[in-house]
C-alpha cells in the first residue's frame, strides 16, 4: 500500500529501466539495435528529449533534427530507433501505457479492503502523473492529432484505466461498502479529477496544495459520494 508520494517516487524510479527494456522488447521489429543495454539507454534519451521538446515548443513544431540536438544523438543513430515522427509517437505512447497499466495493477493487487483498494488506485495514478507529468500532458494535448492506430490505443488505455476504478467501485457496491451508484460515471469523474491535477498544475501550486493533500481530498470527495447510509 502506497503511503506517500516520496516513497512512491523512490520505488518507481527503480523500475523505470525495466519499463524501457519492456518497450524495447515490444518494438524489436522497429528498432535495428540488437544490444539491449545500448538500446535501453538511448530509448530513455529519446523519450526524455521528445517530452521536453514537445512540452516547450509543441510536438508538431519539433523536428527530428531538434530531437538529435537535444538528445545528443546523430540523425543516423536516431534512425536506428525510429523512421519518422509516427514511430516516435508510437514509442512515447507505448512507454506511458506500459508504465501506467503496470503501476495501477501493482498497487491495487493484493489490497483486500475495497475502500483502500480504490484509494490505492487513485494515489497510484495521481502520483504517477506527478512523476511523469510531461508524458501525461503530452498524451492529453496530442490526443486529437495522433495517427489513427495511436488514437485507438489512446482511447483503449483510457477506458482500461477507468475500468480499474469502475471494477473496484462495483466490488464495493456488491459488498455494500459503497452505495449503489453509476460506477462507470463515477470512474470517469475520478479520471477527470486526476487529469485536473496535471493539466492545471498552476492552480494548485498557487494554493500551495501538495500531491499528497490532493490525493487525500480526492479520496474524501469520492468516498463521501459512495458512502452507504447505514
Coordinates of C-alpha atoms in Angstrom, one line a residue:
X1 CA 0.0 0.0 0.0
X2 CA 1.4 3.4 -1.0
X3 CA 1.9 5.7 2.0
X4 CA 3.1 8.9 0.3
X5 CA 4.5 10.4 -2.9
X6 CA 8.1 10.3 -1.8
X7 CA 8.1 6.6 -1.2
X8 CA 6.2 6.0 -4.4
X9 CA 8.8 8.0 -6.4
X10 CA 11.7 6.1 -4.9
X11 CA 10.1 2.8 -5.7
X12 CA 9.1 3.7 -9.2
X13 CA 12.5 5.2 -10.2
X14 CA 14.0 1.7 -9.6
X15 CA 11.6 0.2 -12.2
X16 CA 12.0 2.8 -14.9
X17 CA 14.7 0.9 -16.7
X18 CA 12.6 -2.3 -16.6
X19 CA 9.8 -0.4 -18.4
X20 CA 12.1 0.9 -21.1
X21 CA 13.5 -2.6 -21.5
X22 CA 10.0 -3.9 -22.0
X23 CA 9.3 -1.2 -24.5
X24 CA 12.4 -2.2 -26.4
X25 CA 11.4 -5.9 -26.5
X26 CA 7.9 -5.0 -27.7
X27 CA 9.4 -3.0 -30.6
X28 CA 12.3 -5.1 -31.9
X29 CA 10.6 -5.1 -35.3
X30 CA 11.1 -1.3 -35.5
X31 CA 14.4 -1.0 -33.7
X32 CA 17.6 -2.2 -35.5
X33 CA 19.8 -2.0 -32.5
X34 CA 20.3 -5.6 -31.1
X35 CA 22.4 -4.7 -28.0
X36 CA 19.7 -4.3 -25.3
X37 CA 21.7 -2.3 -22.8
X38 CA 22.6 0.3 -25.5
X39 CA 19.0 0.4 -26.8
X40 CA 17.5 0.9 -23.4
X41 CA 19.9 3.8 -22.7
X42 CA 19.2 5.5 -26.0
X43 CA 15.5 5.0 -25.8
X44 CA 15.5 6.8 -22.5
X45 CA 17.3 9.7 -24.0
X46 CA 14.9 9.8 -27.0
X47 CA 11.8 9.7 -24.8
X48 CA 13.1 12.3 -22.3
X49 CA 14.1 14.7 -25.1
X50 CA 10.9 14.3 -27.0
X51 CA 8.8 15.1 -24.0
X52 CA 11.0 18.0 -23.1
X53 CA 10.8 19.5 -26.6
X54 CA 7.1 18.7 -27.1
X55 CA 6.1 20.5 -23.9
X56 CA 8.3 23.5 -24.6
X57 CA 7.7 24.1 -28.3
X58 CA 4.9 21.6 -29.4
X59 CA 5.3 18.2 -30.9
X60 CA 4.3 19.2 -34.4
X61 CA 6.8 22.1 -34.4
X62 CA 9.6 19.8 -33.2
X63 CA 11.7 18.3 -35.9
X64 CA 13.9 15.2 -35.8
X65 CA 16.9 17.5 -36.1
X66 CA 15.7 19.3 -32.9
X67 CA 15.5 15.9 -31.2
X68 CA 19.0 15.0 -32.3
X69 CA 20.4 18.3 -30.9
X70 CA 18.6 17.9 -27.6
X71 CA 19.4 14.2 -27.1
X72 CA 22.9 14.3 -28.4
X73 CA 22.3 11.6 -31.0
X74 CA 23.2 11.7 -34.6
X75 CA 20.5 11.5 -37.3
X76 CA 21.8 8.1 -38.3
X77 CA 21.7 6.9 -34.7
X78 CA 18.1 8.2 -34.3
X79 CA 17.0 6.3 -37.4
X80 CA 18.1 3.1 -35.8
X81 CA 15.1 3.5 -33.4
X82 CA 12.6 5.5 -35.4
X83 CA 11.9 6.1 -39.1
X84 CA 9.7 9.1 -38.6
X85 CA 7.6 11.0 -36.1
X86 CA 4.8 8.5 -36.3
X87 CA 7.2 5.9 -35.0
X88 CA 8.3 8.3 -32.3
X89 CA 4.7 8.8 -31.2
X90 CA 4.3 5.1 -31.0
X91 CA 7.3 4.8 -28.7
X92 CA 6.2 7.6 -26.5
X93 CA 2.6 6.4 -26.1
X94 CA 3.7 2.8 -25.6
X95 CA 6.1 3.8 -22.9
X96 CA 3.4 5.7 -21.0
X97 CA 0.8 3.0 -21.4
X98 CA 3.1 0.2 -20.1
X99 CA 4.0 2.1 -17.0
X100 CA 0.5 3.3 -16.2
X101 CA -1.0 -0.1 -16.6
X102 CA 1.8 -1.8 -14.6
X103 CA 1.7 0.8 -11.8
X104 CA -2.1 0.7 -11.2
X105 CA -2.1 -3.1 -11.3
X106 CA 0.9 -3.4 -9.0
X107 CA -0.5 -1.0 -6.3
X108 CA -4.1 -2.5 -6.3
X109 CA -3.2 -6.2 -6.4
X110 CA -3.5 -7.8 -3.0
X111 CA -5.3 -4.9 -1.3
X112 CA -8.2 -6.7 0.3
X113 CA -10.1 -3.8 1.7
X114 CA -12.2 -2.3 -1.1
X115 CA -12.1 1.3 0.1
X116 CA -8.3 1.1 0.4
X117 CA -8.0 -0.6 -3.0
X118 CA -9.9 2.4 -4.6
X119 CA -7.7 4.8 -2.7
X120 CA -4.6 2.9 -3.8
X121 CA -5.7 3.2 -7.5
X122 CA -6.3 6.9 -7.1
X123 CA -3.0 7.5 -5.4
X124 CA -1.0 5.4 -7.9
X125 CA -2.5 7.3 -10.9
X126 CA -2.1 10.7 -9.2
X127 CA 1.5 10.1 -8.1
X128 CA 2.5 8.7 -11.4
X129 CA 1.1 11.8 -13.2
X130 CA 3.1 13.9 -10.8
X131 CA 6.3 12.0 -11.5
X132 CA 5.6 11.7 -15.3
X133 CA 3.7 14.9 -15.8
X134 CA 5.5 15.6 -19.1
X135 CA 4.1 12.3 -20.6
X136 CA 0.6 12.8 -19.2
X137 CA 0.4 16.3 -20.5
X138 CA 1.8 15.3 -23.9
X139 CA -0.6 12.4 -24.2
X140 CA -3.6 14.6 -23.4
X141 CA -2.6 17.5 -25.6
X142 CA -1.6 15.4 -28.6
X143 CA -4.6 13.0 -28.4
X144 CA -6.6 14.7 -31.1
X145 CA -3.8 14.7 -33.7
X146 CA -2.4 11.2 -33.1
X147 CA -2.2 8.9 -36.1
X148 CA -5.3 6.6 -36.3
X149 CA -3.7 3.5 -34.7
X150 CA -2.2 5.5 -31.8
X151 CA -5.5 7.3 -31.3
X152 CA -7.3 4.0 -31.0
X153 CA -4.7 2.8 -28.5
X154 CA -5.0 6.0 -26.5
X155 CA -8.8 5.6 -26.3
X156 CA -8.4 1.9 -25.3
X157 CA -5.9 2.7 -22.5
X158 CA -8.2 5.5 -21.2
X159 CA -11.0 3.0 -21.0
X160 CA -8.8 0.4 -19.4
X161 CA -7.7 2.8 -16.7
X162 CA -11.2 3.9 -16.0
X163 CA -12.3 0.2 -15.8
X164 CA -9.8 -0.3 -12.9
X165 CA -11.7 2.3 -10.9
X166 CA -15.0 1.0 -12.1
X167 CA -14.3 -2.6 -11.1
X168 CA -13.3 -1.6 -7.6
X169 CA -16.4 0.6 -7.2
X170 CA -18.6 -2.3 -8.5
X171 CA -16.9 -4.6 -5.9
X172 CA -17.7 -2.1 -3.2
X173 CA -21.4 -1.8 -4.3
X174 CA -21.7 -5.6 -4.3
X175 CA -20.1 -5.8 -0.9
X176 CA -22.4 -3.0 0.3
X177 CA -19.5 -0.9 1.5
X178 CA -20.4 1.6 -1.3
X179 CA -23.9 2.8 -2.0
X180 CA -25.4 1.9 -5.4
X181 CA -24.2 4.5 -7.9
X182 CA -23.4 4.6 -11.6
X183 CA -19.9 3.0 -11.3
X184 CA -18.8 3.9 -14.9
X185 CA -19.8 7.5 -14.5
X186 CA -18.0 7.8 -11.1
X187 CA -14.9 6.2 -12.6
X188 CA -15.0 8.8 -15.4
X189 CA -15.3 11.6 -12.9
X190 CA -12.4 10.3 -10.9
X191 CA -10.3 10.3 -14.1
X192 CA -11.4 13.9 -14.8
X193 CA -10.3 15.0 -11.3
X194 CA -7.0 13.2 -11.7
X195 CA -6.5 15.0 -15.1
X196 CA -7.2 18.3 -13.5
X197 CA -4.1 17.9 -11.3
X198 CA -1.6 17.6 -14.2
X199 CA -3.4 19.8 -16.7
X200 CA -4.0 22.8 -14.4
X201 CA -1.0 22.4 -12.2
X202 CA -0.5 26.2 -11.7
X203 CA -3.9 26.5 -10.0
X204 CA -2.9 24.1 -7.2
X205 CA 0.6 25.4 -7.0
X206 CA -0.8 28.9 -6.2
X207 CA -2.9 27.3 -3.4
X208 CA 0.2 25.5 -2.1
X209 CA -1.5 22.1 -2.4
X210 CA 0.8 19.1 -2.3
X211 CA 0.1 16.0 -4.3
X212 CA -0.4 14.1 -1.0
X213 CA -3.0 16.6 0.1
X214 CA -4.8 16.5 -3.3
X215 CA -4.9 12.7 -3.0
X216 CA -6.4 12.9 0.5
X217 CA -9.1 15.4 -0.6
X218 CA -9.9 13.4 -3.7
X219 CA -10.4 10.4 -1.6
X220 CA -12.8 12.3 0.8
X221 CA -14.8 13.6 -2.2
X222 CA -15.2 10.2 -3.8
X223 CA -15.9 8.3 -0.6
X224 CA -18.5 10.9 0.6
X225 CA -20.4 10.2 -2.6
X226 CA -20.1 6.5 -2.4
X227 CA -20.6 6.0 1.3
X228 CA -23.5 3.9 2.5
X229 CA -26.3 5.4 4.5
X230 CA -26.1 2.9 7.3

